[in-house]
Amino acid sequence: MKLFRHGPKGSERPGCFDLDGVARDLTDIVPDIAGEVLTPEGLHALGRHDVTKLPLVPDGVRMGAAIGQIGKFVCIGVNFSDHAEEANMTVPAEPIIFMKPISAVAGPFDDVELPRGSVKSDWEVELGIVIGEPGRYIEEANAMAHIAGYCVVNDLSERQLQLEGTGQWVKGKAHDCFGPIGPWLVTADEIADPQALPMWLEVNGTRYQNGNSRTMVHKVPFLVSYVSQFMSLQSGDVIATGTPAGVGMGQKPPVFLKPGDVMRLGIDGLGEQLQRVSGYAA
């Protein structure tokens, strides 16, 4: 299934595509694409419905973040060796974990606002894992059974705040709207191999990132297991798994986002995002 959320920010409604690719409203069946709906039992129950009888979603409606009521937005740093090289960082022996606040979550086509005074805001296309079955201390061999599906994430980053001065990663990653998610949550049964997904990002029509999830240092099942050693994972939690080479700070000379720029990014099978940089925080 391809699940999504549509409508004004803060009032999104659940939706899905039927077998003909027609967008249908799920409000009469589930309250949101969130929580228990994303468990194996919840997705199985949802899949039994004949959605062709449900109302159509109007053309042109805003798409919200594909998952609602996210409890944790966990991110993995420096998880592609080519990105580590361009960032002049050592590939870590263990995953680097940081978190974005839920206030950073945004829709896949929402405008992006830069932090006040930002001079080094950057882009990162990433594969997002969405947890379905809750768990902690999950064995790697069982990790895939805990995944509801996958989505596109843009892990926007202000590099000066992240890496310079008293730099802490969360300071550069936490700005409002710095975590667009979607356009869809694609359930795990539709993705034959999450480690074989082309992923790309363009700014103003120039392609900067052109990678593939196969080159992750730490793979999807290991990441789910690893993160669960430090925190319980609940249904609807999101894990962003790192970005391939081609970020702005890796260009020669570096290229950073400015008002008026347009980012377009996507992962094969998971859809595309499009964001315009609207300006700076007031």
PDB file of C-alpha atoms in Angstrom:
ATOM      1  CA  MET A   1       0.000   0.000   0.000  1.00  0.00           C
ATOM      2  CA  LYS A   2       0.930   3.612  -0.543  1.00  0.00           C
ATOM      3  CA  LEU A   3      -0.409   5.641   2.369  1.00  0.00           C
ATOM      4  CA  PHE A   4      -0.395   9.422   2.724  1.00  0.00           C
ATOM      5  CA  ARG A   5      -1.911  12.305   4.677  1.00  0.00           C
ATOM      6  CA  HIS A   6      -3.642  15.263   3.081  1.00  0.00           C
ATOM      7  CA  GLY A   7      -5.137  18.570   4.121  1.00  0.00           C
ATOM      8  CA  PRO A   8      -4.137  21.722   6.027  1.00  0.00           C
ATOM      9  CA  LYS A   9      -1.220  21.556   8.435  1.00  0.00           C
ATOM     10  CA  GLY A  10      -2.414  20.219  11.774  1.00  0.00           C
ATOM     11  CA  SER A  11      -5.654  18.886  10.265  1.00  0.00           C
ATOM     12  CA  GLU A  12      -4.361  16.216   7.903  1.00  0.00           C
ATOM     13  CA  ARG A  13      -6.573  13.281   6.971  1.00  0.00           C
ATOM     14  CA  PRO A  14      -5.457   9.740   6.086  1.00  0.00           C
ATOM     15  CA  GLY A  15      -5.437   8.534   2.507  1.00  0.00           C
ATOM     16  CA  CYS A  16      -4.195   5.785   0.217  1.00  0.00           C
ATOM     17  CA  PHE A  17      -3.947   4.927  -3.457  1.00  0.00           C
ATOM     18  CA  ASP A  18      -6.168   2.193  -4.829  1.00  0.00           C
ATOM     19  CA  LEU A  19      -4.883  -0.413  -7.290  1.00  0.00           C
ATOM     20  CA  ASP A  20      -5.531   1.984 -10.186  1.00  0.00           C
ATOM     21  CA  GLY A  21      -3.455   4.727  -8.551  1.00  0.00           C
ATOM     22  CA  VAL A  22      -6.491   6.807  -7.580  1.00  0.00           C
ATOM     23  CA  ALA A  23      -6.155   8.757  -4.322  1.00  0.00           C
ATOM     24  CA  ARG A  24      -8.806   7.781  -1.760  1.00  0.00           C
ATOM     25  CA  ASP A  25      -9.708   9.258   1.621  1.00  0.00           C
ATOM     26  CA  LEU A  26      -9.433   6.795   4.544  1.00  0.00           C
ATOM     27  CA  THR A  27     -11.113   8.933   7.205  1.00  0.00           C
ATOM     28  CA  ASP A  28     -14.091   6.545   7.482  1.00  0.00           C
ATOM     29  CA  ILE A  29     -11.733   3.622   8.178  1.00  0.00           C
ATOM     30  CA  VAL A  30      -8.811   4.900  10.270  1.00  0.00           C
ATOM     31  CA  PRO A  31      -8.220   8.111  12.257  1.00  0.00           C
ATOM     32  CA  ASP A  32      -4.683   8.710  10.954  1.00  0.00           C
ATOM     33  CA  ILE A  33      -1.633   7.049   9.396  1.00  0.00           C
ATOM     34  CA  ALA A  34      -0.196   6.596  12.864  1.00  0.00           C
ATOM     35  CA  GLY A  35       0.146   4.384  15.926  1.00  0.00           C
ATOM     36  CA  GLU A  36      -1.700   1.078  15.915  1.00  0.00           C
ATOM     37  CA  VAL A  37      -2.706   1.519  12.270  1.00  0.00           C
ATOM     38  CA  LEU A  38       0.960   0.856  11.404  1.00  0.00           C
ATOM     39  CA  THR A  39       1.297  -2.394  13.347  1.00  0.00           C
ATOM     40  CA  PRO A  40       1.178  -5.629  11.350  1.00  0.00           C
ATOM     41  CA  GLU A  41      -2.368  -6.199  12.590  1.00  0.00           C
ATOM     42  CA  GLY A  42      -3.407  -2.660  11.727  1.00  0.00           C
ATOM     43  CA  LEU A  43      -2.002  -2.786   8.205  1.00  0.00           C
ATOM     44  CA  HIS A  44      -3.537  -6.216   7.625  1.00  0.00           C
ATOM     45  CA  ALA A  45      -6.942  -4.919   8.690  1.00  0.00           C
ATOM     46  CA  LEU A  46      -6.567  -1.851   6.483  1.00  0.00           C
ATOM     47  CA  GLY A  47      -5.628  -4.013   3.503  1.00  0.00           C
ATOM     48  CA  ARG A  48      -8.867  -5.987   3.741  1.00  0.00           C
ATOM     49  CA  HIS A  49     -11.005  -2.944   2.856  1.00  0.00           C
ATOM     50  CA  ASP A  50     -12.256  -2.262  -0.652  1.00  0.00           C
ATOM     51  CA  VAL A  51     -10.962   1.293  -0.908  1.00  0.00           C
ATOM     52  CA  THR A  52     -12.460   1.828  -4.370  1.00  0.00           C
ATOM     53  CA  LYS A  53     -15.734   2.696  -2.630  1.00  0.00           C
ATOM     54  CA  LEU A  54     -14.148   5.458  -0.560  1.00  0.00           C
ATOM     55  CA  PRO A  55     -14.301   9.196  -1.392  1.00  0.00           C
ATOM     56  CA  LEU A  56     -11.761  10.659  -3.790  1.00  0.00           C
ATOM     57  CA  VAL A  57      -9.051  12.997  -2.520  1.00  0.00           C
ATOM     58  CA  PRO A  58      -9.395  16.300  -4.422  1.00  0.00           C
ATOM     59  CA  ASP A  59      -6.662  17.204  -6.897  1.00  0.00           C
ATOM     60  CA  GLY A  60      -4.252  19.865  -5.671  1.00  0.00           C
ATOM     61  CA  VAL A  61      -4.813  19.259  -1.963  1.00  0.00           C
ATOM     62  CA  ARG A  62      -1.796  19.795   0.306  1.00  0.00           C
ATOM     63  CA  MET A  63       0.149  16.650   1.214  1.00  0.00           C
ATOM     64  CA  GLY A  64       1.220  16.476   4.832  1.00  0.00           C
ATOM     65  CA  ALA A  65       4.016  14.424   6.344  1.00  0.00           C
ATOM     66  CA  ALA A  66       3.225  10.818   5.451  1.00  0.00           C
ATOM     67  CA  ILE A  67       3.155   9.677   9.100  1.00  0.00           C
ATOM     68  CA  GLY A  68       1.152  11.351  11.836  1.00  0.00           C
ATOM     69  CA  GLN A  69       1.737  11.571  15.587  1.00  0.00           C
ATOM     70  CA  ILE A  70       5.423  10.664  15.243  1.00  0.00           C
ATOM     71  CA  GLY A  71       6.910   9.908  18.634  1.00  0.00           C
ATOM     72  CA  LYS A  72      10.597   9.832  17.711  1.00  0.00           C
ATOM     73  CA  PHE A  73      12.469  11.150  14.674  1.00  0.00           C
ATOM     74  CA  VAL A  74      15.800   9.329  14.882  1.00  0.00           C
ATOM     75  CA  CYS A  75      18.611  10.016  12.420  1.00  0.00           C
ATOM     76  CA  ILE A  76      21.818   8.197  11.517  1.00  0.00           C
ATOM     77  CA  GLY A  77      24.883  10.263  10.638  1.00  0.00           C
ATOM     78  CA  VAL A  78      27.726   9.545   8.198  1.00  0.00           C
ATOM     79  CA  ASN A  79      26.229   6.254   7.009  1.00  0.00           C
ATOM     80  CA  PHE A  80      27.525   6.402   3.410  1.00  0.00           C
ATOM     81  CA  SER A  81      31.272   6.107   2.858  1.00  0.00           C
ATOM     82  CA  ASP A  82      31.246   8.548  -0.088  1.00  0.00           C
ATOM     83  CA  HIS A  83      29.493  11.172   2.054  1.00  0.00           C
ATOM     84  CA  ALA A  84      32.018  10.615   4.846  1.00  0.00           C
ATOM     85  CA  GLU A  85      34.823  11.267   2.376  1.00  0.00           C
ATOM     86  CA  GLU A  86      33.333  14.501   1.043  1.00  0.00           C
ATOM     87  CA  ALA A  87      32.621  15.692   4.607  1.00  0.00           C
ATOM     88  CA  ASN A  88      36.187  14.843   5.657  1.00  0.00           C
ATOM     89  CA  MET A  89      34.859  12.493   8.326  1.00  0.00           C
ATOM     90  CA  THR A  90      35.881   8.968   9.281  1.00  0.00           C
ATOM     91  CA  VAL A  91      33.348   6.226   8.653  1.00  0.00           C
ATOM     92  CA  PRO A  92      32.192   5.337  12.177  1.00  0.00           C
ATOM     93  CA  ALA A  93      32.636   1.818  13.517  1.00  0.00           C
ATOM     94  CA  GLU A  94      29.174   2.151  15.036  1.00  0.00           C
ATOM     95  CA  PRO A  95      26.267   4.286  13.818  1.00  0.00           C
ATOM     96  CA  ILE A  96      26.119   7.914  14.889  1.00  0.00           C
ATOM     97  CA  ILE A  97      22.664   8.583  16.341  1.00  0.00           C
ATOM     98  CA  PHE A  98      21.033  11.995  16.704  1.00  0.00           C
ATOM     99  CA  MET A  99      17.426  13.119  16.795  1.00  0.00           C
ATOM    100  CA  LYS A 100      15.316  15.816  15.220  1.00  0.00           C
ATOM    101  CA  PRO A 101      12.494  17.367  17.247  1.00  0.00           C
ATOM    102  CA  ILE A 102       8.980  16.624  16.069  1.00  0.00           C
ATOM    103  CA  SER A 103       8.580  20.346  15.343  1.00  0.00           C
ATOM    104  CA  ALA A 104      10.986  19.807  12.423  1.00  0.00           C
ATOM    105  CA  VAL A 105       8.503  17.498  10.653  1.00  0.00           C
ATOM    106  CA  ALA A 106       7.043  19.027   7.488  1.00  0.00           C
ATOM    107  CA  GLY A 107       5.081  18.036   4.412  1.00  0.00           C
ATOM    108  CA  PRO A 108       6.949  16.926   1.288  1.00  0.00           C
ATOM    109  CA  PHE A 109       5.931  20.004  -0.712  1.00  0.00           C
ATOM    110  CA  ASP A 110       5.893  22.626   2.040  1.00  0.00           C
ATOM    111  CA  ASP A 111       8.125  25.679   1.756  1.00  0.00           C
ATOM    112  CA  VAL A 112      11.388  25.534   3.695  1.00  0.00           C
ATOM    113  CA  GLU A 113      12.368  28.442   5.932  1.00  0.00           C
ATOM    114  CA  LEU A 114      16.061  28.890   6.774  1.00  0.00           C
ATOM    115  CA  PRO A 115      17.207  29.589  10.350  1.00  0.00           C
ATOM    116  CA  ARG A 116      17.708  33.257  11.176  1.00  0.00           C
ATOM    117  CA  GLY A 117      21.132  34.339   9.897  1.00  0.00           C
ATOM    118  CA  SER A 118      21.841  30.984   8.228  1.00  0.00           C
ATOM    119  CA  VAL A 119      24.777  30.936   5.815  1.00  0.00           C
ATOM    120  CA  LYS A 120      25.343  27.175   5.468  1.00  0.00           C
ATOM    121  CA  SER A 121      21.973  25.442   5.165  1.00  0.00           C
ATOM    122  CA  ASP A 122      22.280  22.156   3.298  1.00  0.00           C
ATOM    123  CA  TRP A 123      20.248  19.266   1.877  1.00  0.00           C
ATOM    124  CA  GLU A 124      20.324  15.487   2.422  1.00  0.00           C
ATOM    125  CA  VAL A 125      18.071  12.957   0.692  1.00  0.00           C
ATOM    126  CA  GLU A 126      17.563   9.942   2.971  1.00  0.00           C
ATOM    127  CA  LEU A 127      15.677   6.670   3.166  1.00  0.00           C
ATOM    128  CA  GLY A 128      13.280   6.727   6.105  1.00  0.00           C
ATOM    129  CA  ILE A 129      12.319   3.572   7.996  1.00  0.00           C
ATOM    130  CA  VAL A 130       8.891   3.650   9.669  1.00  0.00           C
ATOM    131  CA  ILE A 131       8.428   1.341  12.651  1.00  0.00           C
ATOM    132  CA  GLY A 132       5.343  -0.857  12.722  1.00  0.00           C
ATOM    133  CA  GLU A 133       5.729  -3.480  15.435  1.00  0.00           C
ATOM    134  CA  PRO A 134       6.996  -1.898  18.685  1.00  0.00           C
ATOM    135  CA  GLY A 135      10.035  -3.360  20.378  1.00  0.00           C
ATOM    136  CA  ARG A 136      13.276  -2.911  22.260  1.00  0.00           C
ATOM    137  CA  TYR A 137      16.490  -4.939  22.187  1.00  0.00           C
ATOM    138  CA  ILE A 138      15.370  -6.203  18.790  1.00  0.00           C
ATOM    139  CA  GLU A 139      17.519  -8.941  17.272  1.00  0.00           C
ATOM    140  CA  GLU A 140      18.926  -8.049  13.857  1.00  0.00           C
ATOM    141  CA  ALA A 141      17.521 -11.294  12.458  1.00  0.00           C
ATOM    142  CA  ASN A 142      14.016 -10.176  13.473  1.00  0.00           C
ATOM    143  CA  ALA A 143      14.344  -6.478  12.665  1.00  0.00           C
ATOM    144  CA  MET A 144      12.545  -6.487   9.308  1.00  0.00           C
ATOM    145  CA  ALA A 145       9.372  -7.758  11.000  1.00  0.00           C
ATOM    146  CA  HIS A 146       9.271  -4.484  12.967  1.00  0.00           C
ATOM    147  CA  ILE A 147       9.182  -2.259   9.848  1.00  0.00           C
ATOM    148  CA  ALA A 148       5.835  -0.926   8.601  1.00  0.00           C
ATOM    149  CA  GLY A 149       7.362   0.667   5.520  1.00  0.00           C
ATOM    150  CA  TYR A 150       9.631   3.288   4.012  1.00  0.00           C
ATOM    151  CA  CYS A 151       9.521   6.937   2.956  1.00  0.00           C
ATOM    152  CA  VAL A 152      11.633   9.792   1.612  1.00  0.00           C
ATOM    153  CA  VAL A 153      13.196  12.180   4.144  1.00  0.00           C
ATOM    154  CA  ASN A 154      15.051  15.444   3.497  1.00  0.00           C
ATOM    155  CA  ASP A 155      17.407  15.803   6.471  1.00  0.00           C
ATOM    156  CA  LEU A 156      18.008  19.546   6.122  1.00  0.00           C
ATOM    157  CA  SER A 157      21.034  20.772   8.050  1.00  0.00           C
ATOM    158  CA  GLU A 158      22.599  24.104   8.978  1.00  0.00           C
ATOM    159  CA  ARG A 159      26.288  23.202   8.867  1.00  0.00           C
ATOM    160  CA  GLN A 160      27.621  26.208  10.778  1.00  0.00           C
ATOM    161  CA  LEU A 161      25.386  25.399  13.737  1.00  0.00           C
ATOM    162  CA  GLN A 162      26.057  21.684  13.397  1.00  0.00           C
ATOM    163  CA  LEU A 163      29.841  21.663  13.039  1.00  0.00           C
ATOM    164  CA  GLU A 164      31.404  25.005  13.980  1.00  0.00           C
ATOM    165  CA  GLY A 165      31.900  26.869  17.251  1.00  0.00           C
ATOM    166  CA  THR A 166      30.326  24.751  19.971  1.00  0.00           C
ATOM    167  CA  GLY A 167      28.727  22.742  17.177  1.00  0.00           C
ATOM    168  CA  GLN A 168      26.272  20.045  18.142  1.00  0.00           C
ATOM    169  CA  TRP A 169      24.444  18.102  15.482  1.00  0.00           C
ATOM    170  CA  VAL A 170      21.004  18.727  16.939  1.00  0.00           C
ATOM    171  CA  LYS A 171      21.499  22.510  16.718  1.00  0.00           C
ATOM    172  CA  GLY A 172      22.001  22.284  12.967  1.00  0.00           C
ATOM    173  CA  LYS A 173      19.236  19.756  12.385  1.00  0.00           C
ATOM    174  CA  ALA A 174      16.405  20.997  14.583  1.00  0.00           C
ATOM    175  CA  HIS A 175      14.964  24.039  12.806  1.00  0.00           C
ATOM    176  CA  ASP A 176      11.230  24.048  12.134  1.00  0.00           C
ATOM    177  CA  CYS A 177      10.489  22.419   8.733  1.00  0.00           C
ATOM    178  CA  PHE A 178      13.956  20.805   8.529  1.00  0.00           C
ATOM    179  CA  GLY A 179      12.436  17.313   8.264  1.00  0.00           C
ATOM    180  CA  PRO A 180      10.079  16.893   5.277  1.00  0.00           C
ATOM    181  CA  ILE A 181       8.657  13.345   5.208  1.00  0.00           C
ATOM    182  CA  GLY A 182       6.770  11.707   2.336  1.00  0.00           C
ATOM    183  CA  PRO A 183       4.964  12.032   0.016  1.00  0.00           C
ATOM    184  CA  TRP A 184       3.975   8.470   0.861  1.00  0.00           C
ATOM    185  CA  LEU A 185       4.578   5.718   3.343  1.00  0.00           C
ATOM    186  CA  VAL A 186       5.106   2.661   1.146  1.00  0.00           C
ATOM    187  CA  THR A 187       4.461  -0.520   3.097  1.00  0.00           C
ATOM    188  CA  ALA A 188       7.333  -2.952   3.409  1.00  0.00           C
ATOM    189  CA  ASP A 189       5.661  -5.621   1.281  1.00  0.00           C
ATOM    190  CA  GLU A 190       5.980  -3.344  -1.778  1.00  0.00           C
ATOM    191  CA  ILE A 191       9.748  -2.839  -1.402  1.00  0.00           C
ATOM    192  CA  ALA A 192      11.559  -6.004  -2.469  1.00  0.00           C
ATOM    193  CA  ASP A 193      14.958  -4.812  -1.249  1.00  0.00           C
ATOM    194  CA  PRO A 194      15.418  -1.572   0.737  1.00  0.00           C
ATOM    195  CA  GLN A 195      19.155  -1.828   0.008  1.00  0.00           C
ATOM    196  CA  ALA A 196      18.689  -1.414  -3.747  1.00  0.00           C
ATOM    197  CA  LEU A 197      16.939   1.937  -4.065  1.00  0.00           C
ATOM    198  CA  PRO A 198      18.312   4.726  -6.284  1.00  0.00           C
ATOM    199  CA  MET A 199      18.106   8.077  -4.480  1.00  0.00           C
ATOM    200  CA  TRP A 200      18.756  11.568  -5.817  1.00  0.00           C
ATOM    201  CA  LEU A 201      18.407  15.287  -5.131  1.00  0.00           C
ATOM    202  CA  GLU A 202      18.463  18.390  -7.359  1.00  0.00           C
ATOM    203  CA  VAL A 203      18.683  22.080  -6.519  1.00  0.00           C
ATOM    204  CA  ASN A 204      17.421  24.505  -9.172  1.00  0.00           C
ATOM    205  CA  GLY A 205      17.529  21.689 -11.724  1.00  0.00           C
ATOM    206  CA  THR A 206      21.144  20.676 -11.038  1.00  0.00           C
ATOM    207  CA  ARG A 207      21.525  17.136  -9.758  1.00  0.00           C
ATOM    208  CA  TYR A 208      23.893  17.078  -6.792  1.00  0.00           C
ATOM    209  CA  GLN A 209      23.082  13.722  -5.183  1.00  0.00           C
ATOM    210  CA  ASN A 210      22.822  10.541  -7.230  1.00  0.00           C
ATOM    211  CA  GLY A 211      23.291   7.540  -4.960  1.00  0.00           C
ATOM    212  CA  ASN A 212      21.818   4.208  -3.963  1.00  0.00           C
ATOM    213  CA  SER A 213      20.834   2.712  -0.619  1.00  0.00           C
ATOM    214  CA  ARG A 214      23.052  -0.302  -1.362  1.00  0.00           C
ATOM    215  CA  THR A 215      26.104   1.768  -0.383  1.00  0.00           C
ATOM    216  CA  MET A 216      24.971   2.303   3.201  1.00  0.00           C
ATOM    217  CA  VAL A 217      27.670   1.378   5.690  1.00  0.00           C
ATOM    218  CA  HIS A 218      25.172   0.083   8.252  1.00  0.00           C
ATOM    219  CA  LYS A 219      22.164  -1.619   6.651  1.00  0.00           C
ATOM    220  CA  VAL A 220      18.454  -1.338   7.449  1.00  0.00           C
ATOM    221  CA  PRO A 221      18.004  -4.370   9.756  1.00  0.00           C
ATOM    222  CA  PHE A 222      21.164  -3.568  11.688  1.00  0.00           C
ATOM    223  CA  LEU A 223      20.048   0.032  12.208  1.00  0.00           C
ATOM    224  CA  VAL A 224      16.652  -0.986  13.602  1.00  0.00           C
ATOM    225  CA  SER A 225      18.314  -3.445  15.952  1.00  0.00           C
ATOM    226  CA  TYR A 226      21.054  -0.997  16.960  1.00  0.00           C
ATOM    227  CA  VAL A 227      18.744   1.913  17.748  1.00  0.00           C
ATOM    228  CA  SER A 228      16.491  -0.396  19.784  1.00  0.00           C
ATOM    229  CA  GLN A 229      19.391  -1.143  22.139  1.00  0.00           C
ATOM    230  CA  PHE A 230      19.191   2.439  23.445  1.00  0.00           C
ATOM    231  CA  MET A 231      15.475   3.262  23.270  1.00  0.00           C
ATOM    232  CA  SER A 232      12.237   1.419  22.747  1.00  0.00           C
ATOM    233  CA  LEU A 233      10.777   1.848  19.288  1.00  0.00           C
ATOM    234  CA  GLN A 234       7.064   2.521  18.911  1.00  0.00           C
ATOM    235  CA  SER A 235       4.714   2.308  15.954  1.00  0.00           C
ATOM    236  CA  GLY A 236       5.185   5.377  13.764  1.00  0.00           C
ATOM    237  CA  ASP A 237       8.714   6.208  14.886  1.00  0.00           C
ATOM    238  CA  VAL A 238      10.906   7.262  11.959  1.00  0.00           C
ATOM    239  CA  ILE A 239      14.585   6.399  11.439  1.00  0.00           C
ATOM    240  CA  ALA A 240      16.382   8.402   8.733  1.00  0.00           C
ATOM    241  CA  THR A 241      19.288   6.258   7.552  1.00  0.00           C
ATOM    242  CA  GLY A 242      21.893   8.684   6.201  1.00  0.00           C
ATOM    243  CA  THR A 243      22.687  10.370   2.907  1.00  0.00           C
ATOM    244  CA  PRO A 244      24.949   9.638  -0.078  1.00  0.00           C
ATOM    245  CA  ALA A 245      27.558  12.038  -1.450  1.00  0.00           C
ATOM    246  CA  GLY A 246      26.564  15.286  -3.103  1.00  0.00           C
ATOM    247  CA  VAL A 247      25.557  17.535  -0.227  1.00  0.00           C
ATOM    248  CA  GLY A 248      26.239  21.251  -0.497  1.00  0.00           C
ATOM    249  CA  MET A 249      29.197  21.355   1.868  1.00  0.00           C
ATOM    250  CA  GLY A 250      30.925  18.708  -0.251  1.00  0.00           C
ATOM    251  CA  GLN A 251      30.921  20.813  -3.423  1.00  0.00           C
ATOM    252  CA  LYS A 252      34.062  22.637  -4.543  1.00  0.00           C
ATOM    253  CA  PRO A 253      33.423  25.415  -3.728  1.00  0.00           C
ATOM    254  CA  PRO A 254      30.595  24.646  -1.253  1.00  0.00           C
ATOM    255  CA  VAL A 255      27.029  25.461  -2.304  1.00  0.00           C
ATOM    256  CA  PHE A 256      24.406  26.317   0.305  1.00  0.00           C
ATOM    257  CA  LEU A 257      20.700  27.056   0.178  1.00  0.00           C
ATOM    258  CA  LYS A 258      19.401  30.593  -0.289  1.00  0.00           C
ATOM    259  CA  PRO A 259      15.927  32.112  -0.611  1.00  0.00           C
ATOM    260  CA  GLY A 260      14.288  31.217  -3.918  1.00  0.00           C
ATOM    261  CA  ASP A 261      16.115  27.907  -4.337  1.00  0.00           C
ATOM    262  CA  VAL A 262      14.025  24.856  -5.220  1.00  0.00           C
ATOM    263  CA  MET A 263      14.917  21.345  -4.067  1.00  0.00           C
ATOM    264  CA  ARG A 264      13.562  18.276  -5.841  1.00  0.00           C
ATOM    265  CA  LEU A 265      14.416  14.870  -4.447  1.00  0.00           C
ATOM    266  CA  GLY A 266      13.240  11.293  -4.544  1.00  0.00           C
ATOM    267  CA  ILE A 267      13.831   7.588  -4.034  1.00  0.00           C
ATOM    268  CA  ASP A 268      12.702   5.015  -6.585  1.00  0.00           C
ATOM    269  CA  GLY A 269       9.359   3.533  -5.552  1.00  0.00           C
ATOM    270  CA  LEU A 270       8.877   5.987  -2.689  1.00  0.00           C
ATOM    271  CA  GLY A 271       7.952   9.139  -4.606  1.00  0.00           C
ATOM    272  CA  GLU A 272       9.366  12.647  -4.905  1.00  0.00           C
ATOM    273  CA  GLN A 273       9.465  15.791  -2.797  1.00  0.00           C
ATOM    274  CA  LEU A 274       9.643  19.413  -3.955  1.00  0.00           C
ATOM    275  CA  GLN A 275      10.465  22.320  -1.631  1.00  0.00           C
ATOM    276  CA  ARG A 276      11.011  26.016  -2.251  1.00  0.00           C
ATOM    277  CA  VAL A 277      13.207  28.011   0.107  1.00  0.00           C
ATOM    278  CA  SER A 278      10.875  30.829   1.144  1.00  0.00           C
ATOM    279  CA  GLY A 279      13.299  32.958   3.172  1.00  0.00           C
ATOM    280  CA  TYR A 280      14.710  33.309   6.681  1.00  0.00           C
ATOM    281  CA  ALA A 281      13.028  32.979  10.067  1.00  0.00           C
ATOM    282  CA  ALA A 282      11.773  36.366  11.232  1.00  0.00           C
TER     283      ALA A 282
END
